[in-house]
Structures are given as C-alpha cells and as structure tokens.
CSV table of C-alpha atoms and ligand atoms in Angstrom, one decimal:
chain,number,residue,atom,x,y,z
L,334,MET,CA,0.0,0.0,0.0
L,335,SER,CA,3.1,2.2,-0.4
L,336,GLU,CA,1.4,4.1,-3.2
L,337,TYR,CA,-0.8,5.9,-0.8
L,338,LYS,CA,1.6,6.1,2.2
L,339,ASN,CA,2.0,9.8,1.9
L,340,LEU,CA,-1.7,10.4,1.5
L,341,ILE,CA,-2.4,8.4,4.7
L,342,LYS,CA,0.3,10.4,6.4
L,343,ALA,CA,-1.4,13.6,5.3
L,344,ALA,CA,-4.7,12.4,6.7
L,345,LYS,CA,-3.1,11.7,10.1
L,346,GLU,CA,-2.0,15.3,10.4
L,347,PRO,CA,-5.5,16.9,10.9
L,348,LEU,CA,-6.6,13.9,13.0
L,349,LYS,CA,-4.7,15.6,15.8
L,350,ARG,CA,-7.0,18.6,15.4
L,351,ALA,CA,-10.3,16.7,15.1
L,352,TYR,CA,-13.0,18.3,17.3
L,353,ALA,CA,-14.9,15.4,18.6
L,354,PRO,CA,-15.9,16.1,22.3
L,355,TYR,CA,-19.3,14.3,21.9
L,356,SER,CA,-18.4,11.1,20.2
L,357,GLY,CA,-14.7,10.9,21.1
L,358,PHE,CA,-14.3,9.5,17.6
L,359,LYS,CA,-11.5,11.4,15.7
L,360,VAL,CA,-11.1,11.2,12.0
L,361,GLY,CA,-8.7,12.8,9.5
L,362,ALA,CA,-9.0,12.8,5.7
L,363,ALA,CA,-6.8,14.0,2.8
L,364,VAL,CA,-7.8,14.2,-0.8
L,365,LEU,CA,-5.3,14.0,-3.7
L,366,THR,CA,-5.9,16.1,-6.8
L,367,LYS,CA,-5.0,15.1,-10.3
L,368,THR,CA,-2.2,17.7,-10.2
L,369,GLY,CA,-0.7,16.1,-7.1
L,370,ARG,CA,-1.9,18.6,-4.5
L,371,VAL,CA,-3.2,17.4,-1.1
L,372,PHE,CA,-5.9,19.0,1.0
L,373,ALA,CA,-6.8,17.7,4.4
L,374,GLY,CA,-9.6,18.0,7.0
L,375,CYS,CA,-10.9,16.6,10.3
L,376,ASN,CA,-14.3,16.0,11.8
L,377,ILE,CA,-15.8,19.0,13.5
L,378,GLU,CA,-18.7,18.3,15.9
L,379,ASN,CA,-21.3,20.6,17.3
L,380,ALA,CA,-23.4,20.7,20.4
L,381,SER,CA,-26.3,20.6,17.9
L,382,TYR,CA,-25.2,17.1,16.8
L,383,GLY,CA,-26.7,17.3,13.3
L,384,LEU,CA,-24.4,20.1,12.4
L,385,THR,CA,-21.3,17.9,12.7
L,386,VAL,CA,-19.1,17.8,9.6
L,387,CYS,CA,-17.2,14.6,8.8
L,388,ALA,CA,-13.5,14.7,8.0
L,389,GLU,CA,-14.0,13.6,4.4
L,390,ARG,CA,-16.3,16.6,3.6
L,391,ALA,CA,-14.0,19.0,5.5
L,392,ALA,CA,-11.1,17.8,3.2
L,393,VAL,CA,-13.2,18.1,0.0
L,394,PHE,CA,-14.6,21.5,1.0
L,395,ASN,CA,-11.1,22.7,1.8
L,396,ALA,CA,-9.9,21.6,-1.7
L,397,VAL,CA,-12.8,23.1,-3.5
L,398,SER,CA,-12.4,26.3,-1.6
L,399,ALA,CA,-8.8,26.5,-2.8
L,400,GLY,CA,-10.0,26.0,-6.4
L,401,HIS,CA,-9.3,22.2,-6.8
L,402,ARG,CA,-12.1,19.9,-7.9
L,403,ASN,CA,-10.4,17.0,-9.6
L,404,PHE,CA,-9.6,14.2,-7.2
L,405,THR,CA,-8.0,10.8,-7.7
L,406,ALA,CA,-7.9,9.5,-4.2
L,407,ILE,CA,-9.0,10.2,-0.6
L,408,ALA,CA,-7.4,8.7,2.5
L,409,VAL,CA,-9.5,8.4,5.7
L,410,VAL,CA,-7.7,7.7,9.0
L,411,THR,CA,-9.5,7.0,12.3
L,412,SER,CA,-8.1,7.2,15.8
L,413,GLY,CA,-7.9,3.8,17.5
L,414,LYS,CA,-7.6,0.4,15.9
L,415,SER,CA,-10.5,-0.1,13.5
L,416,ILE,CA,-11.1,1.6,10.1
L,417,ALA,CA,-14.4,3.3,9.3
L,418,PHE,CA,-16.2,3.4,6.0
L,419,PRO,CA,-17.3,6.9,4.9
L,420,CYS,CA,-20.9,7.8,5.7
L,421,GLY,CA,-23.5,8.1,2.9
L,422,ALA,CA,-23.5,11.9,2.9
L,423,CYS,CA,-19.7,12.0,2.4
L,424,LEU,CA,-19.9,9.4,-0.4
L,425,GLN,CA,-22.6,11.6,-2.1
L,426,VAL,CA,-20.3,14.7,-1.8
L,427,LEU,CA,-17.4,12.8,-3.2
L,428,SER,CA,-19.5,11.6,-6.2
L,429,GLU,CA,-20.1,15.3,-7.1
L,430,PHE,CA,-16.5,15.8,-7.9
L,431,ALA,CA,-14.9,12.4,-8.4
L,432,PRO,CA,-17.4,9.7,-9.5
L,433,ASP,CA,-14.8,6.9,-9.2
L,434,ILE,CA,-12.4,8.2,-6.7
L,435,LYS,CA,-10.2,5.6,-4.8
L,436,ILE,CA,-11.0,5.5,-1.1
L,437,ILE,CA,-8.2,4.4,1.2
L,438,LEU,CA,-9.1,3.5,4.7
L,439,ALA,CA,-6.6,3.2,7.6
L,440,SER,CA,-6.4,3.7,11.4
L,441,SER,CA,-3.8,5.2,13.7
L,442,ALA,CA,-3.3,2.1,15.8
L,443,GLY,CA,-4.2,-0.7,13.3
L,444,ARG,CA,-2.1,-2.0,10.5
L,445,LYS,CA,-4.9,-2.8,8.1
L,446,VAL,CA,-5.4,-0.6,5.0
L,447,VAL,CA,-8.5,-1.2,2.9
L,448,THR,CA,-8.9,0.3,-0.6
L,449,LYS,CA,-12.2,0.7,-2.3
L,450,ARG,CA,-13.7,2.6,-5.3
L,451,LEU,CA,-16.5,5.1,-4.7
L,452,LYS,CA,-18.7,3.1,-7.1
L,453,GLU,CA,-18.3,0.0,-4.9
L,454,LEU,CA,-19.6,1.9,-1.8
L,455,LEU,CA,-22.1,4.1,-3.6
L,456,PRO,CA,-23.1,2.5,-6.9
L,457,THR,CA,-26.1,4.7,-7.5
L,458,PRO,CA,-25.4,8.3,-6.3
L,459,PHE,CA,-28.1,10.9,-6.6
L,460,SER,CA,-27.8,13.1,-9.7
L,461,LEU,CA,-30.1,15.7,-11.2
S,1874,THU,N1,-17.2,10.7,11.0
S,1874,THU,C1,-16.3,11.1,10.1
S,1874,THU,O1,-15.6,12.2,10.2
S,1874,THU,N2,-16.1,10.4,9.0
S,1874,THU,C2,-16.7,9.2,8.8
S,1874,THU,O2,-16.4,8.5,7.8
S,1874,THU,C3,-17.7,8.6,9.7
S,1874,THU,C4,-18.0,9.5,10.9
S,1874,THU,C5,-17.3,11.5,12.3
S,1874,THU,C6,-18.6,12.2,12.5
S,1874,THU,C7,-18.6,12.3,14.0
S,1874,THU,O3,-17.8,13.5,14.4
S,1874,THU,C8,-17.9,11.1,14.5
S,1874,THU,O4,-17.2,10.6,13.4
S,1874,THU,C9,-18.8,10.0,15.0
S,1874,THU,O5,-19.8,9.8,14.1
C-alpha cells in the first residue's frame, strides 16, 4: 500500500486537530488532486449534533475552496484500531467531484489498510 503512504500520512495530520468532544471518535482525511496537491480536513462536531461535519467533507470543501475539484484518491484515518467506512453523505459529496475516486481507509493504531472505489460503496449516487 506504499502508493498511498503519503496520503495516509497527510490524513493523520489533521486527525490531531479533530474536534470530537461528543463522540470521542476522531477522523482525519486527505484528498489527492490530479495535479498532485493534497488537501486535508478533520471531523468537527457541534453541540447541535446534526451540524457535525465529517473529515471527508471537510477535506473536500477545503480543496474546492482553494480551487481544486479534480480528485483521484482520498485517505481516511480514524483514531484507534478499526477503520471506518465513509458515511452516505460523504460518499454523495465525493460523487459530485470524483465519481470513481479511490478511497483508502486506515487507522492510527491498526495496520490494516483497505482500498475501495467510490462506485463500490455508492453504486447509485443521486444526480439531477
Ligand atoms: N465521522 C467522520 O468524520 N467520517 C466518517 O467517515 C464517519 C464519521 C465522524 C462524524 C462524527 O464526528 C464522528 O465521526 C462520530 O460519528
């Protein structure tokens, strides 16, 4: 999995800054653009729980805000041992910009790395 070693490393960086006082579940994500740029984000919770933003969306919004919309891969790193699959909302947001993005899942303490394609996790995204 050395191909995405750096992207996983980049996702671990914002993991330290995850704001998760309610769930205690910290997540970091980093998207890779076609031009080789990397944009990262962490989950940001809110006392009004439904306003929480996942790390994946924070990373994508960070990239889009900087003018980058073409993504080839996203790494998602959770704190603890187990990996987590992105939620449906994040998969839908990813599908907007990168319909077949590679999704690399890792955890800080575990050694397992899982790679999926967006189409495997969300075969039928909503589109207008
Ligand atoms: N979370 C993410 O950031 N990404 C995921 O893929 C799943 C869930 C966050 C949202 C919330 O802050 C915490 O994990 C628990 O649901």
